[in-house]
Short mmCIF file of C-alpha atoms and ligand atoms in Angstrom, two decimals:
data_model
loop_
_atom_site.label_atom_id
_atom_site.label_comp_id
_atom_site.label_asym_id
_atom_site.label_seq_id
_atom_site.Cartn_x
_atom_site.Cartn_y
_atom_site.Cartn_z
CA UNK A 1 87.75 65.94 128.66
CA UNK A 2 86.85 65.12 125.01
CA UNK A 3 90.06 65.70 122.67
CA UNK A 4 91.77 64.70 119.49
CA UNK A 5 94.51 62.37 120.38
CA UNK A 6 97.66 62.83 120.06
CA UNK A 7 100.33 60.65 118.32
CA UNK A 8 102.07 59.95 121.76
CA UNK A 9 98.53 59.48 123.39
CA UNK A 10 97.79 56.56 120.30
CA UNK A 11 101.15 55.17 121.26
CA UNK A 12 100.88 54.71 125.01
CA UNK A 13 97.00 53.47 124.37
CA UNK A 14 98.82 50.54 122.27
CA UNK A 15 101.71 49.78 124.46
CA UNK A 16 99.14 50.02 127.46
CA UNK A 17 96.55 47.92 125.40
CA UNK A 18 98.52 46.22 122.44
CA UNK A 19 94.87 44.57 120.86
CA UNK A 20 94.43 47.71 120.39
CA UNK A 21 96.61 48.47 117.28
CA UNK A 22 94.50 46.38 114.86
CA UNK A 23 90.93 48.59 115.64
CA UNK A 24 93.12 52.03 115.77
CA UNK A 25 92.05 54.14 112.53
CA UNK A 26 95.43 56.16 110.94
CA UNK A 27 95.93 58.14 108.24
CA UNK A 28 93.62 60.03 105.67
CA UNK A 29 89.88 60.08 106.37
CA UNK A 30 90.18 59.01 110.01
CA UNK A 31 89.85 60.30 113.60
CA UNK A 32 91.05 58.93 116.71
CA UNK A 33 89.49 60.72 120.37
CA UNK A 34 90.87 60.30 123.40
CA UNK A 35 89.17 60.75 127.47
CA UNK A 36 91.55 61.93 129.64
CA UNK A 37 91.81 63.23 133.14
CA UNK A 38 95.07 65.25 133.64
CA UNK A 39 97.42 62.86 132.32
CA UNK A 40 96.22 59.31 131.31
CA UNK A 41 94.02 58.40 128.76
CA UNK A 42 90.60 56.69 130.34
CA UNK A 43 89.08 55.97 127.03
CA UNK A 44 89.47 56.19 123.45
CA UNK A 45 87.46 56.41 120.05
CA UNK A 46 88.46 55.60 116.82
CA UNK A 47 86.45 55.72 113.50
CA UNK A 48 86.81 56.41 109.91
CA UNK A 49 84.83 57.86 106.96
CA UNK A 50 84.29 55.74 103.69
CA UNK A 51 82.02 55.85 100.78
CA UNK A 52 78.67 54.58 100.79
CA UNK A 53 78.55 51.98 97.93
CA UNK A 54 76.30 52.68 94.75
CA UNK A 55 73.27 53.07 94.16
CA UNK A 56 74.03 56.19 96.26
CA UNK A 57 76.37 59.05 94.67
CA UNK A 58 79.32 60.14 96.52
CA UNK A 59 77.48 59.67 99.75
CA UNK A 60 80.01 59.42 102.99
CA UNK A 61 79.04 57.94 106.33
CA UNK A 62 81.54 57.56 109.57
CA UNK A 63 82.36 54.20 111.21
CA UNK A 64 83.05 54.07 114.66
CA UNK A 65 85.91 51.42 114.59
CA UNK A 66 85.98 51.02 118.47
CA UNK A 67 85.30 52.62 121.29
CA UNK A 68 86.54 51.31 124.82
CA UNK A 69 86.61 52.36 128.68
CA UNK A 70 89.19 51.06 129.70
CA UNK A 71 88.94 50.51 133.39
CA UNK A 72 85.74 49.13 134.56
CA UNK A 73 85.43 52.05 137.17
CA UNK A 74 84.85 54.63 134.62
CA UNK A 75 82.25 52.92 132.89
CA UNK A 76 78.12 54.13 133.25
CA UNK A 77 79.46 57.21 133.80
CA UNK A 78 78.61 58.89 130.82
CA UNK A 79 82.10 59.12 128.74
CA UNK A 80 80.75 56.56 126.22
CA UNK A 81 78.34 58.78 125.60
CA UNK A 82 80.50 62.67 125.45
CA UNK A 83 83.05 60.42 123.30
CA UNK A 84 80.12 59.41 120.57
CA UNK A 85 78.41 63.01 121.16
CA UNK A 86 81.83 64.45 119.73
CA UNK A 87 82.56 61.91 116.83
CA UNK A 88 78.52 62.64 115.82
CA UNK A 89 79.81 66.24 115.50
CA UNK A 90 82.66 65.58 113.50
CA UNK A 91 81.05 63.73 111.30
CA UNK A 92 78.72 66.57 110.79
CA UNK A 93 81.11 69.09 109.87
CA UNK A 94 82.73 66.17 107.20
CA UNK A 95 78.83 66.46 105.66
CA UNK A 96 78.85 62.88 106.43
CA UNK A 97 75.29 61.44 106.29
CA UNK A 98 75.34 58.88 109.20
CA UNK A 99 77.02 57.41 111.99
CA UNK A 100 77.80 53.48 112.13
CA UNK A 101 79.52 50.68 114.00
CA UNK A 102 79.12 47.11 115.13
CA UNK A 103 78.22 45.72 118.22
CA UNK A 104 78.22 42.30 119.79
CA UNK A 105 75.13 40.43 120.46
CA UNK A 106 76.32 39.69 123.91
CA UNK A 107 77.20 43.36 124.68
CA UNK A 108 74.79 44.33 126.06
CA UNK A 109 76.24 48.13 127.83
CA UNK A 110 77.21 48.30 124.25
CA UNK A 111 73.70 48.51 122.99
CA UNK A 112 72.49 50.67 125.82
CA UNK A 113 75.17 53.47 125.13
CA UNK A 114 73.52 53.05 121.38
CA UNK A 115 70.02 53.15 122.36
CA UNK A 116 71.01 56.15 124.65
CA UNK A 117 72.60 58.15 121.95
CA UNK A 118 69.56 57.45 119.32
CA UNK A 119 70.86 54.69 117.69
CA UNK A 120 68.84 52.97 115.42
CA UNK A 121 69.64 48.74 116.21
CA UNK A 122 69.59 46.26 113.06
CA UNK A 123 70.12 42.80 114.13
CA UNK A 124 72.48 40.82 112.13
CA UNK A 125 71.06 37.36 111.40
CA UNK A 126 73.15 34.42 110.37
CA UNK A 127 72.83 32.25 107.55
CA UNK A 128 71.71 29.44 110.62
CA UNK A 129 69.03 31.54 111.80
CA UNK A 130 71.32 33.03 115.11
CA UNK A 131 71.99 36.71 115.81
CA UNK A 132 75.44 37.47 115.56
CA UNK A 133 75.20 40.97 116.52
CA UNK A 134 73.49 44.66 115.58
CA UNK A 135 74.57 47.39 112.99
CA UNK A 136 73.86 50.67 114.74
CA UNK A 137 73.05 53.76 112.99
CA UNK A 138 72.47 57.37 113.61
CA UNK A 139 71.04 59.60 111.02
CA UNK A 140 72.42 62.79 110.68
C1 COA B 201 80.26 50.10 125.81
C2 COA B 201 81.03 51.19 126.57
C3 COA B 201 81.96 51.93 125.60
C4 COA B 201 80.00 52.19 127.15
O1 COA B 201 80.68 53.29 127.70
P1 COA B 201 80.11 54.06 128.98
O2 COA B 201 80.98 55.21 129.30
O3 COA B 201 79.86 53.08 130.07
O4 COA B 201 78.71 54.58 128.40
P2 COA B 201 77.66 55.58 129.05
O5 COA B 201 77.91 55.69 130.53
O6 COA B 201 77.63 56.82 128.26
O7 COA B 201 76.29 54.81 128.78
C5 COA B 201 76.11 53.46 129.11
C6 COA B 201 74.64 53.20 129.44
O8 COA B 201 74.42 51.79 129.39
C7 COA B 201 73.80 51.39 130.60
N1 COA B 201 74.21 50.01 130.85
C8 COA B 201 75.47 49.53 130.92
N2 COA B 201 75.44 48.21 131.17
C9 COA B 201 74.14 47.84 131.22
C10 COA B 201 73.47 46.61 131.43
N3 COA B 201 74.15 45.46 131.61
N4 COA B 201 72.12 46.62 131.41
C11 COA B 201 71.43 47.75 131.23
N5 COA B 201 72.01 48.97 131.01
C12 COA B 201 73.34 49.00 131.02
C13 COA B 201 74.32 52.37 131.63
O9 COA B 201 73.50 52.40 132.77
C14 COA B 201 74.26 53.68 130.82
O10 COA B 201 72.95 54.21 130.71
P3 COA B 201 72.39 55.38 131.69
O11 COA B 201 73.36 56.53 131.63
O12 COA B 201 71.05 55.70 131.13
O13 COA B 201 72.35 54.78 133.08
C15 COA B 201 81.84 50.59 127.78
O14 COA B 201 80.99 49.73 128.52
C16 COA B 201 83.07 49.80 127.33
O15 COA B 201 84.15 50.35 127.18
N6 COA B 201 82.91 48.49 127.12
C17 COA B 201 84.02 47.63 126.64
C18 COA B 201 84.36 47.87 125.18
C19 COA B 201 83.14 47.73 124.31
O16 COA B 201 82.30 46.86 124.51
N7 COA B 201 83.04 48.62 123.29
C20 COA B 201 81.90 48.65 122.39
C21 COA B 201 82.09 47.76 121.23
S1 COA B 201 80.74 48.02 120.08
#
């Protein structure tokens, strides 16, 4: 199940996973989601709502900061995908007018929960010519 988390849920997802704490969202103008079964947390979400910069006016888009299953066994099993589903919604009620994050160019089960979800891909290419990784957006 899809939820909010909670403050003690963010806590025991950093003690459990302490790399976590620098990609964890807080405060104004964030969200942090949480899969659970009955009583641990399987996977987690966190993303954040900013400004897009000029020439636009006062246009908002959400960034999906991270977004992690953490035990192997749960992965391809869909909760990628109900976790993004529910942060698309919330950023529709915030009137936000896309979806963003960042994935790795050698991720590839992060590109194909992306694609899967109707993510646009934009390869990032470095200043040598190599791909470092993709933008991925979704239009709302
Ligand atoms: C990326 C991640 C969040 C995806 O979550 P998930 O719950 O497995 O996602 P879903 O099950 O909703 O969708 C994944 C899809 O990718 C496909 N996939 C995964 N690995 C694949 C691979 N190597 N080649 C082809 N397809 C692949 C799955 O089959 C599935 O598609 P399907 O349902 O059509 O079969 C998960 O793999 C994860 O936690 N990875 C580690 C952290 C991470 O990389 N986060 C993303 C940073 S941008």
């Amino acid at each position: 199940m899809v939820k909010r988390a909670t403050e003690e849920q963010i806590e025991q997802i950093i003690n459990q996973y302490p790399g976590t704490k620098s990609v964890i969202c807080y405060g104004d103008n964030t969200f942090t989601l949480v899969y659970t079964d009955n009583k641990n947390v399987i996977a987690f979400l966190s993303a954040f709502f900013k400004k897009i910069p000029a020439p636009l006016n006062d246009e908002t888009e959400c960034f999906i900061n991270v977004i992690d299953i953490f035990d192997f066994n749960y992965r391809n099993k869909g909760i990628g995908s109900l976790l993004v589903q529910e942060a698309i919604k919330i950023a529709k009620e915030e009137k936000a007018i896309q979806v963003r994050a960042y994935c790795d160019i050698n991720n590839k089960p992060s590109h194909m929960l992306w694609l899967k979800n109707n993510f646009g891909i934009s390869p990032v290419k470095m200043p040598d010519g190599s791909i470092a990784g993709s933008f991925i957006t979704y239009r709302i």
